[in-house]
Structures are given as C-alpha cells and as structure tokens.
Coordinates of N, CA and C in Angstrom, one line a residue:
M1 N 13.6 -2.6 15.0 CA 13.8 -3.6 13.9 C 14.0 -4.9 14.6
I2 N 15.0 -5.0 15.9 CA 15.4 -6.4 16.3 C 14.5 -6.7 17.3
V3 N 13.5 -6.3 17.6 CA 12.3 -6.6 18.6 C 12.0 -7.3 17.2
L4 N 11.4 -6.8 16.2 CA 10.6 -7.4 15.0 C 11.3 -8.5 14.6
G5 N 12.4 -8.9 14.8 CA 12.8 -10.2 14.3 C 12.4 -11.3 15.1
W6 N 12.4 -10.9 16.7 CA 12.2 -11.7 17.4 C 11.0 -12.0 17.4
V7 N 9.9 -11.2 17.0 CA 8.5 -11.5 17.0 C 8.0 -12.2 15.6
I8 N 8.8 -12.3 14.2 CA 8.9 -13.3 13.7 C 9.3 -14.2 13.7
E9 N 10.4 -14.8 15.0 CA 10.7 -15.7 15.2 C 9.5 -16.5 15.7
R10 N 8.9 -15.7 17.1 CA 8.1 -16.6 18.1 C 6.3 -16.8 17.2
I11 N 6.4 -16.1 15.9 CA 5.0 -16.2 15.3 C 5.4 -17.4 14.4
T12 N 6.6 -17.6 13.6 CA 6.6 -18.9 12.5 C 7.4 -19.6 13.7
G13 N 7.9 -19.9 14.7 CA 8.6 -21.1 15.2 C 9.8 -21.2 14.3
Q14 N 10.3 -20.3 13.8 CA 11.6 -20.2 13.1 C 12.4 -19.6 13.3
P15 N 13.5 -20.0 13.2 CA 14.9 -18.8 13.5 C 15.0 -17.8 12.0
L16 N 15.1 -16.3 12.4 CA 15.0 -15.6 11.6 C 15.8 -15.7 10.1
D17 N 16.8 -16.1 10.4 CA 17.5 -16.5 9.3 C 17.0 -17.7 8.3
R18 N 16.3 -18.8 8.7 CA 15.8 -19.8 8.0 C 14.1 -19.2 7.7
Y19 N 13.8 -18.6 8.0 CA 12.7 -18.2 7.4 C 12.6 -17.3 6.7
A20 N 13.6 -15.8 6.5 CA 14.0 -15.2 5.1 C 14.3 -16.3 4.0
E21 N 15.3 -17.2 4.4 CA 15.7 -18.0 3.3 C 14.8 -18.6 2.7
E22 N 13.6 -19.3 3.4 CA 12.5 -19.9 2.8 C 11.5 -19.1 2.1
H23 N 11.1 -18.4 2.5 CA 10.4 -17.2 2.3 C 10.7 -15.6 1.8
I24 N 11.6 -15.6 1.8 CA 11.9 -14.2 1.0 C 13.0 -14.6 0.1
F25 N 14.2 -15.0 0.3 CA 15.2 -15.0 -0.7 C 15.0 -16.1 -1.4
R26 N 14.7 -17.4 -1.2 CA 14.7 -18.3 -2.3 C 13.0 -17.9 -3.1
P27 N 12.2 -18.0 -3.0 CA 10.9 -17.4 -3.9 C 11.7 -16.7 -5.0
L28 N 12.5 -15.1 -4.5 CA 13.0 -14.2 -4.9 C 14.1 -14.7 -5.9
G29 N 14.3 -15.5 -5.8 CA 15.8 -15.9 -6.7 C 16.8 -15.5 -6.5
M30 N 17.0 -15.2 -4.9 CA 18.2 -14.6 -4.6 C 19.1 -15.2 -3.6
R31 N 20.0 -16.0 -4.6 CA 20.7 -16.9 -4.1 C 22.0 -17.0 -2.9
H32 N 22.5 -15.6 -3.4 CA 23.4 -15.4 -2.5 C 23.4 -14.2 -1.5
T33 N 22.1 -14.3 -1.0 CA 21.7 -13.3 -0.1 C 21.4 -14.3 1.6
G34 N 21.9 -13.6 2.9 CA 21.9 -14.3 3.7 C 22.1 -14.1 4.8
F35 N 22.3 -14.3 6.1 CA 23.3 -13.9 7.4 C 24.5 -15.0 7.5
R36 N 25.2 -14.0 8.0 CA 26.2 -15.2 8.4 C 26.8 -15.3 9.6
S37 N 27.3 -16.5 10.4 CA 27.7 -16.4 11.5 C 28.7 -15.5 12.6
V38 N 29.1 -15.2 13.4 CA 30.0 -14.3 13.9 C 31.6 -15.5 14.4
G39 N 32.4 -14.6 14.2 CA 34.1 -15.6 15.1 C 34.6 -16.3 14.2
R40 N 34.0 -16.2 12.5 CA 34.9 -17.6 11.7 C 35.2 -16.3 10.2
P41 N 36.2 -15.6 10.2 CA 36.5 -14.4 9.2 C 36.4 -15.4 8.0
D42 N 35.9 -14.4 7.0 CA 35.9 -15.3 5.8 C 36.5 -14.2 4.6
T43 N 38.1 -14.8 4.1 CA 39.1 -13.7 3.5 C 38.4 -13.7 2.1
T44 N 37.2 -14.4 1.5 CA 36.8 -14.5 0.3 C 36.0 -13.2 -0.1
V45 N 35.6 -12.7 1.3 CA 34.8 -11.2 1.4 C 36.0 -10.0 1.6
V46 N 35.9 -8.9 0.9 CA 36.3 -7.3 1.2 C 36.4 -7.7 2.9
P47 N 37.5 -6.9 3.0 CA 37.4 -6.5 4.3 C 36.6 -5.4 5.1
T48 N 35.7 -5.4 5.8 CA 34.9 -4.1 6.4 C 35.6 -3.2 7.3
E49 N 36.5 -3.7 8.2 CA 36.9 -2.3 9.2 C 37.8 -3.3 9.8
V50 N 39.3 -2.1 10.4 CA 39.9 -2.8 11.5 C 39.3 -2.2 13.0
D51 N 39.0 -3.2 13.5 CA 37.9 -2.5 14.7 C 38.7 -2.8 15.8
T52 N 39.3 -1.6 16.4 CA 40.2 -1.0 17.6 C 39.7 -0.8 18.8
V53 N 38.0 -1.2 18.7 CA 37.5 -0.5 19.8 C 36.8 -1.6 20.9
F54 N 36.3 -2.6 20.0 CA 35.0 -3.2 20.1 C 35.8 -5.2 20.0
R55 N 36.0 -5.5 19.0 CA 36.9 -6.9 18.8 C 38.2 -6.9 18.6
H56 N 38.7 -5.7 18.2 CA 40.0 -5.2 18.3 C 40.8 -6.8 17.2
R57 N 40.7 -6.3 16.1 CA 40.9 -7.4 14.8 C 40.3 -6.9 13.3
L58 N 40.4 -7.3 12.6 CA 40.2 -7.3 11.4 C 38.6 -7.7 11.2
I59 N 37.5 -7.2 11.0 CA 36.6 -7.7 10.6 C 36.3 -7.7 9.4
Q60 N 35.5 -9.2 8.7 CA 36.1 -9.7 6.9 C 35.2 -10.8 7.2
G61 N 33.9 -10.5 6.5 CA 33.0 -11.5 6.3 C 32.4 -12.0 7.3
E62 N 31.9 -10.5 8.5 CA 31.4 -11.1 9.5 C 30.7 -9.6 9.6
V63 N 29.4 -9.7 10.4 CA 28.2 -8.0 10.7 C 29.4 -7.4 11.0
H64 N 29.2 -6.4 10.7 CA 29.9 -5.0 10.9 C 29.4 -4.5 12.5
D65 N 27.8 -4.3 12.2 CA 26.9 -3.9 13.6 C 27.4 -4.8 14.9
E66 N 28.0 -3.7 15.9 CA 28.2 -4.5 17.4 C 27.3 -5.1 18.0
T67 N 25.8 -4.5 17.9 CA 25.1 -5.3 18.4 C 24.3 -6.7 17.6
A68 N 24.5 -7.0 16.3 CA 24.1 -7.7 15.9 C 25.0 -9.0 15.7
W69 N 26.3 -8.4 16.1 CA 27.4 -9.3 16.2 C 26.9 -9.8 17.5
I70 N 26.8 -9.4 18.7 CA 26.5 -10.1 20.2 C 25.4 -10.9 19.9
L71 N 24.6 -10.7 18.9 CA 23.4 -11.8 18.9 C 23.5 -12.8 17.9
G72 N 25.2 -13.1 17.4 CA 25.0 -14.1 16.9 C 25.2 -13.8 15.2
G73 N 24.9 -12.7 14.7 CA 24.9 -12.3 13.6 C 23.8 -12.6 12.7
V74 N 22.4 -13.0 13.4 CA 21.4 -12.9 12.8 C 20.3 -12.1 13.9
A75 N 20.1 -11.2 12.8 CA 19.3 -10.1 13.8 C 18.3 -8.9 13.0
G76 N 17.3 -8.7 13.4 CA 16.2 -8.1 12.6 C 16.8 -7.0 11.8
H77 N 17.5 -6.0 12.3 CA 18.5 -4.7 11.8 C 19.6 -4.9 11.5
A78 N 20.4 -5.9 11.1 CA 21.8 -5.6 10.9 C 21.9 -7.2 10.4
G79 N 23.0 -7.3 9.8 CA 23.7 -8.6 9.5 C 23.5 -9.5 8.1
L80 N 22.5 -8.8 7.4 CA 22.2 -9.2 6.1 C 23.3 -9.3 5.3
F81 N 24.1 -10.2 4.4 CA 25.0 -9.8 3.3 C 24.3 -10.4 1.9
S82 N 24.8 -9.5 0.9 CA 23.8 -9.8 -0.3 C 24.9 -9.2 -1.9
T83 N 24.5 -9.4 -2.8 CA 25.1 -9.0 -4.1 C 24.4 -7.9 -4.7
A84 N 24.8 -7.4 -5.6 CA 24.4 -6.7 -6.6 C 22.6 -7.1 -7.4
E85 N 23.2 -8.2 -7.9 CA 22.3 -9.2 -8.9 C 21.2 -9.5 -8.0
D86 N 20.9 -9.8 -6.3 CA 20.3 -10.2 -5.8 C 19.3 -9.0 -5.5
L87 N 20.1 -8.2 -5.1 CA 19.2 -6.8 -5.1 C 18.5 -6.1 -5.7
A88 N 19.0 -6.4 -7.4 CA 18.5 -6.1 -7.9 C 16.8 -6.3 -8.6
R89 N 17.0 -7.6 -8.1 CA 15.6 -8.7 -8.4 C 15.0 -8.1 -7.3
F90 N 14.9 -8.1 -6.5 CA 14.4 -7.9 -4.8 C 13.9 -6.0 -5.2
A91 N 14.6 -4.9 -5.9 CA 14.4 -3.5 -6.4 C 13.7 -4.0 -7.5
Y92 N 13.4 -5.0 -8.4 CA 12.9 -5.0 -9.2 C 11.3 -5.3 -9.3
M93 N 11.2 -6.4 -7.8 CA 10.0 -6.7 -7.4 C 9.2 -5.6 -7.2
L94 N 9.6 -4.6 -6.2 CA 9.2 -3.7 -5.8 C 8.9 -2.5 -6.8
V95 N 9.5 -2.0 -7.6 CA 8.9 -1.7 -8.9 C 8.0 -1.7 -9.7
N96 N 7.6 -3.4 -9.7 CA 6.6 -4.0 -10.6 C 5.6 -4.2 -9.6
E97 N 5.6 -3.3 -8.7 CA 4.1 -3.7 -7.9 C 4.0 -4.9 -7.2
G98 N 5.5 -5.2 -6.7 CA 5.3 -6.7 -6.0 C 5.2 -7.8 -6.7
R99 N 5.4 -8.2 -8.3 CA 5.4 -9.0 -8.8 C 6.9 -9.4 -9.7
I100 N 7.3 -10.8 -9.6 CA 8.6 -11.0 -10.4 C 8.1 -12.3 -10.9
G101 N 9.0 -12.3 -12.1 CA 8.9 -13.3 -13.3 C 6.9 -13.6 -13.6
G102 N 6.4 -12.9 -13.6 CA 5.3 -13.1 -14.0 C 4.2 -13.3 -12.7
R103 N 4.6 -13.4 -11.5 CA 4.2 -14.3 -10.1 C 4.2 -13.1 -9.5
P104 N 2.7 -12.8 -8.2 CA 3.0 -12.1 -7.1 C 3.6 -12.6 -6.0
F105 N 4.3 -11.6 -5.5 CA 5.3 -12.0 -4.3 C 4.6 -11.3 -3.3
L106 N 4.4 -9.7 -3.3 CA 3.6 -9.0 -2.4 C 2.5 -8.2 -3.2
K107 N 1.6 -7.9 -2.1 CA 0.6 -7.0 -3.0 C 1.0 -5.6 -2.7
P108 N 0.7 -4.6 -4.1 CA 0.5 -3.2 -4.1 C 0.5 -2.4 -2.8
E109 N -0.5 -2.7 -2.4 CA -1.0 -2.1 -0.9 C -0.3 -2.1 0.2
T110 N 0.6 -3.1 -0.1 CA 1.8 -3.7 1.4 C 2.8 -2.6 1.0
I111 N 3.4 -2.7 -0.5 CA 4.5 -2.4 -0.6 C 4.3 -0.5 -0.2
R112 N 2.8 0.2 -0.8 CA 2.3 1.4 -0.4 C 2.4 1.5 1.1
L113 N 2.0 0.9 1.7 CA 2.2 0.7 3.0 C 3.2 0.8 3.8
F114 N 4.2 0.1 3.4 CA 5.6 0.5 4.1 C 6.5 1.6 3.8
T115 N 6.1 2.1 2.3 CA 6.8 3.0 1.4 C 6.5 4.8 1.7
T116 N 5.2 4.7 2.4 CA 4.5 6.0 2.6 C 4.8 6.5 4.2
P117 N 5.5 7.7 4.6 CA 6.4 8.3 5.6 C 5.0 7.8 6.7
V118 N 5.1 7.5 7.6 CA 4.2 7.7 9.1 C 3.6 8.8 9.5
D119 N 4.7 9.7 9.4 CA 4.2 10.9 10.6 C 5.2 11.9 10.5
P120 N 5.0 12.5 8.8 CA 5.5 13.6 8.6 C 6.2 14.6 9.4
E121 N 5.2 15.4 10.7 CA 5.5 15.9 11.4 C 6.2 15.6 12.4
R122 N 6.4 14.2 12.8 CA 7.0 13.8 13.7 C 8.5 13.1 13.6
A123 N 8.1 12.0 12.7 CA 8.9 11.3 12.2 C 9.7 11.6 10.6
G124 N 9.2 12.8 10.2 CA 9.9 13.2 8.9 C 9.3 12.4 7.7
T125 N 10.5 11.8 7.0 CA 10.7 11.2 6.1 C 10.5 9.8 6.2
R126 N 10.5 9.1 7.6 CA 10.6 7.9 7.9 C 9.3 6.9 7.2
A127 N 9.3 6.1 6.6 CA 8.5 5.0 6.6 C 8.6 3.9 7.2
L128 N 8.0 2.6 7.4 CA 8.2 1.6 8.1 C 9.3 0.5 7.7
G129 N 10.5 1.0 8.1 CA 11.4 0.2 7.6 C 12.1 0.7 6.5
W130 N 11.6 1.7 5.8 CA 12.3 2.4 4.7 C 12.4 4.0 4.5
D131 N 13.2 4.9 4.2 CA 13.2 6.0 4.3 C 12.6 6.8 3.0
T132 N 12.1 7.7 2.7 CA 11.6 8.5 1.8 C 12.2 9.7 1.4
R133 N 12.4 10.0 0.0 CA 13.0 11.1 -0.3 C 12.4 12.3 0.2
S134 N 13.4 13.6 0.7 CA 13.3 14.8 1.3 C 13.1 15.7 0.5
R135 N 11.8 16.5 0.9 CA 11.4 17.1 -0.5 C 12.6 18.6 -0.7
E136 N 13.3 18.9 0.7 CA 14.2 19.8 0.2 C 15.4 19.6 0.8
G137 N 16.5 20.1 0.6 CA 18.0 19.9 1.1 C 18.6 18.5 0.6
Y138 N 19.9 18.5 1.4 CA 20.6 17.2 1.0 C 19.0 16.0 0.9
S139 N 19.6 14.9 -0.1 CA 19.1 13.2 -0.2 C 20.4 12.3 -0.7
S140 N 20.5 11.5 -0.3 CA 21.2 10.3 -0.4 C 20.7 9.6 -2.1
A141 N 19.3 10.7 -2.6 CA 18.6 10.0 -3.8 C 19.1 10.7 -4.7
G142 N 19.7 12.0 -4.1 CA 20.1 12.7 -5.4 C 19.0 13.9 -5.6
R143 N 19.4 14.7 -6.9 CA 18.1 15.7 -6.9 C 17.2 15.0 -8.2
L144 N 16.9 14.2 -8.9 CA 16.2 13.8 -9.6 C 15.2 12.5 -9.2
F145 N 15.4 11.9 -8.3 CA 14.2 11.0 -7.8 C 13.3 11.7 -8.0
G146 N 12.4 10.7 -7.9 CA 10.9 11.6 -7.7 C 10.3 11.7 -6.2
P147 N 9.3 12.3 -5.9 CA 9.0 12.7 -4.4 C 8.4 11.2 -4.1
R148 N 8.0 10.4 -4.7 CA 7.6 8.9 -4.0 C 8.6 8.0 -4.0
S149 N 9.8 8.4 -4.0 CA 10.7 7.0 -4.2 C 11.6 7.0 -2.4
F150 N 11.7 5.8 -2.6 CA 11.9 5.3 -0.9 C 13.2 4.6 -1.2
G151 N 14.3 4.5 0.0 CA 15.1 4.0 0.0 C 15.5 3.3 1.6
H152 N 17.1 3.3 1.5 CA 17.7 2.6 2.6 C 19.1 2.9 2.5
T153 N 19.8 3.1 3.6 CA 21.2 3.5 3.7 C 22.0 2.2 4.9
G154 N 23.0 1.9 4.8 CA 23.9 1.4 5.7 C 25.0 2.2 6.5
F155 N 25.0 1.6 7.3 CA 25.9 2.7 8.0 C 27.7 2.4 7.5
T156 N 27.9 1.0 7.0 CA 29.3 1.0 6.2 C 29.1 1.6 4.6
G157 N 28.2 2.4 4.5 CA 28.1 2.9 3.3 C 27.2 2.8 2.0
T158 N 26.4 1.3 2.3 CA 25.8 0.6 1.3 C 24.9 1.6 1.2
S159 N 23.9 1.6 0.1 CA 22.2 2.6 -0.4 C 21.4 1.8 -1.1
I160 N 20.2 1.9 -1.3 CA 19.3 1.3 -2.4 C 18.4 2.4 -2.5
W161 N 18.1 2.6 -3.8 CA 17.2 4.1 -3.7 C 15.8 3.2 -4.6
I162 N 15.2 3.4 -4.8 CA 13.9 3.2 -5.5 C 12.8 4.1 -5.8
D163 N 12.7 4.5 -7.4 CA 11.4 5.3 -8.1 C 10.8 4.6 -8.6
P164 N 9.7 4.5 -7.8 CA 8.1 3.8 -8.3 C 7.7 4.2 -9.8
D165 N 7.8 5.3 -9.8 CA 6.9 6.2 -11.0 C 7.9 6.2 -12.2
Q166 N 9.1 6.1 -12.3 CA 10.0 5.8 -13.0 C 10.7 4.4 -13.5
Q167 N 10.4 3.5 -12.6 CA 10.6 1.7 -12.4 C 12.1 2.3 -12.3
L168 N 12.8 3.0 -11.3 CA 14.1 3.0 -11.9 C 14.6 2.7 -10.2
F169 N 15.7 1.9 -9.7 CA 16.2 1.6 -8.8 C 18.1 1.9 -9.1
V170 N 18.7 2.4 -8.2 CA 20.0 2.5 -8.1 C 20.2 1.9 -6.8
I171 N 21.6 0.8 -6.9 CA 21.8 -0.2 -5.8 C 23.4 0.5 -5.4
L172 N 24.1 0.6 -4.4 CA 25.5 1.0 -4.2 C 26.0 0.6 -3.1
L173 N 27.2 -0.7 -3.4 CA 27.2 -1.6 -2.5 C 28.8 -1.0 -2.4
T174 N 29.2 -0.2 -1.6 CA 30.5 0.4 -1.4 C 30.9 0.5 -0.2
N175 N 32.0 0.6 0.7 CA 32.8 0.2 1.9 C 33.3 1.5 2.4
R176 N 32.5 2.5 3.3 CA 33.3 3.5 3.9 C 34.0 3.4 5.0
V177 N 33.8 2.1 5.6 CA 34.8 2.0 6.8 C 35.6 1.5 6.8
Y178 N 36.4 1.3 5.9 CA 37.7 0.2 5.6 C 39.2 1.4 5.7
P179 N 39.8 1.8 6.0 CA 40.0 1.1 7.6 C 39.5 1.4 8.7
T180 N 39.0 3.0 8.5 CA 38.3 3.5 9.6 C 36.7 3.9 9.2
R181 N 35.9 4.2 10.3 CA 35.0 4.4 9.8 C 34.5 6.1 10.2
E182 N 35.7 6.9 10.1 CA 35.5 8.2 10.2 C 35.5 8.8 8.6
N183 N 35.5 7.9 7.6 CA 35.4 8.4 6.5 C 33.7 8.8 5.5
R184 N 33.8 10.5 5.8 CA 32.0 10.3 5.2 C 32.4 10.5 4.0
K185 N 33.0 10.4 3.1 CA 32.9 10.7 1.8 C 31.8 10.2 0.6
H186 N 31.5 9.1 1.5 CA 30.5 8.6 0.8 C 29.1 9.2 0.3
L187 N 29.1 10.0 1.3 CA 27.6 10.9 1.2 C 27.2 11.6 -0.1
A188 N 28.6 12.1 -0.4 CA 28.2 12.7 -2.0 C 28.3 12.1 -3.2
V189 N 28.9 10.9 -2.9 CA 29.1 9.6 -3.7 C 27.9 9.2 -4.1
R190 N 26.8 9.2 -2.6 CA 25.2 8.5 -3.1 C 24.5 9.5 -3.8
A191 N 24.8 11.0 -3.7 CA 23.6 11.4 -4.3 C 23.9 11.6 -5.6
R192 N 25.0 11.5 -5.9 CA 25.6 12.0 -7.1 C 25.2 10.6 -8.2
L193 N 25.5 9.6 -7.7 CA 25.2 8.1 -8.6 C 23.8 8.4 -8.9
A194 N 23.1 8.5 -7.7 CA 21.3 8.4 -8.0 C 21.4 9.4 -9.3
D195 N 22.0 10.3 -9.4 CA 21.6 11.3 -10.6 C 22.1 10.9 -11.8
L196 N 23.4 10.3 -11.5 CA 24.2 9.5 -13.0 C 23.2 8.7 -13.5
A197 N 22.6 7.5 -12.7 CA 21.9 6.5 -13.0 C 20.5 7.1 -13.7
Y198 N 19.8 8.2 -13.0 CA 18.8 8.6 -13.7 C 19.0 9.4 -14.6
E199 N 20.3 9.8 -14.8 CA 20.5 10.6 -16.1 C 20.6 9.7 -17.3
A200 N 21.2 8.4 -17.2 CA 22.0 7.7 -17.9 C 20.4 6.7 -19.0
L201 N 19.7 6.9 -17.8 CA 18.2 5.8 -18.5 C 16.8 6.5 -18.6
I202 N 16.9 7.4 -18.0 CA 15.7 8.6 -17.9 C 16.0 9.8 -19.1
G203 N 17.2 10.6 -18.4 CA 17.4 11.5 -19.2 C 17.5 12.7 -18.5
P204 N 18.2 13.9 -18.8 CA 18.3 15.0 -17.8 C 17.4 15.7 -17.9
P205 N 16.7 16.1 -16.5 CA 15.5 17.0 -16.2 C 15.2 18.2 -17.3
T206 N 13.7 18.2 -17.3 CA 13.1 19.2 -18.4 C 13.4 20.3 -17.9
L207 N 14.1 21.4 -19.0 CA 14.6 22.6 -18.4 C 13.2 23.2 -18.6
N208 N 12.7 24.3 -17.8 CA 11.4 24.9 -17.9 C 11.5 26.3 -18.2
L209 N 11.7 27.1 -19.6 CA 12.2 28.0 -20.2 C 11.2 29.2 -19.5
N210 N 9.8 28.9 -19.2 CA 9.6 29.7 -18.8 C 10.0 30.7 -17.3
A211 N 10.0 29.7 -16.6 CA 11.2 29.9 -15.3 C 12.0 30.8 -15.2
L212 N 12.7 30.9 -16.5 CA 14.1 31.6 -17.0 C 13.6 33.1 -17.6
L213 N 12.5 33.5 -18.1 CA 12.0 34.3 -18.3 C 11.9 35.4 -17.1
P214 N 12.1 36.9 -17.4 CA 11.9 38.1 -16.5 C 10.3 38.2 -16.1

C-alpha cells in the first residue's frame, strides 16, 4: 500500500493527500477526512498513545503508525483521520453499488473486484485492500454478517465492516492503544458490536427448528 500511494502520485502528478481530497473526499462530501502533518500535536484530538519507544512523547493528533510518521504523515497504508459521519458516507456509497446522492462514484464491478478474495488458498480472506469475513472461527465482523461481507481493521482499534446483501455497515472508532498498545480487549468488542448492530437493524438470526429435531 505504501508503494501504491507512490504509484498514484507518479501517475497523477499530485501528492497523495491532495489527490485523495480532490477525487475522493470532496466528491463524497467527506469534509472532515484527510491526512495530518507530523511534528505538531493537536490537543483537540483525543490522545493516541504514550510512545515510550520511538518518539518518546504523547502522540495526539498525529499518525500513530511509525512508518507513516517517518514519511511525514501522508502514506498509502496509514495516516488518514476521519469521523464516523464521513465514514458512513463512504460505506453508504459501497452498499449502494457505488452511488451516492443519486450519482455514480464507483462502478459495481470495481467494488466486486476489490472485495473478492484474491487467492483463498494462499491469501486466505484477503482481497485488494479489504479483508472478507472468515467462514469459520472468530471474525471481527461477528457471527451474523453475511458471507460476502468485507471490512478493514486498524492497529489502534478502529474497524469498519460492510454487508452488501443486507445494505448494513458498522463503524467502530475506538482507541485501544492509550496509554499503551498492550490492550487487546478490542477484539471481543468488534465482533459484539457487529452482532448488536445486525440484530438491532435486521433482527436476530432465524432459528432452524428442523436442526433441533432428533
């Protein structure tokens, strides 16, 4: 993803942050989404982590990822700040086959390409930039999201999952690395939140009585 960001800059002749603003965020009405420069903490943003290893200070209003920080805060793999409202606009576009406000933004076949596992035998559930719901065992999408669901999780605890068949999405903007990244309680929270959202909007799963009969 880092290299992909550089490829976009080479092809477009624009810095990645400016290209994303002009061609993604602004057309989608994502007014509070963008990259942030490093070296200038912002106390209006919640603290991220007390970094005792790399930067030796409180990280607040700057990218948490160390590689993205070295790259100045703009990178293809990390560094993007957003809000639940803006991300809801992005997710709404995806569950509506690439349309928002009655206007096309992405082609449906483009969305399918990027949300279909590339090589299930080798890459598992991974698609192009997205993850997909695992068929068995734990999934941060919970128990109820459908088999075509796709999503993405962030190291600091954030996640987004989208079920295109139910036109349902769940966004979790939480911070599990404050004050330290040793906290792993977010793993259970992600799955439980997805289940609660599904049950609240779609309803509980249908009980198959035949499966209970001897």
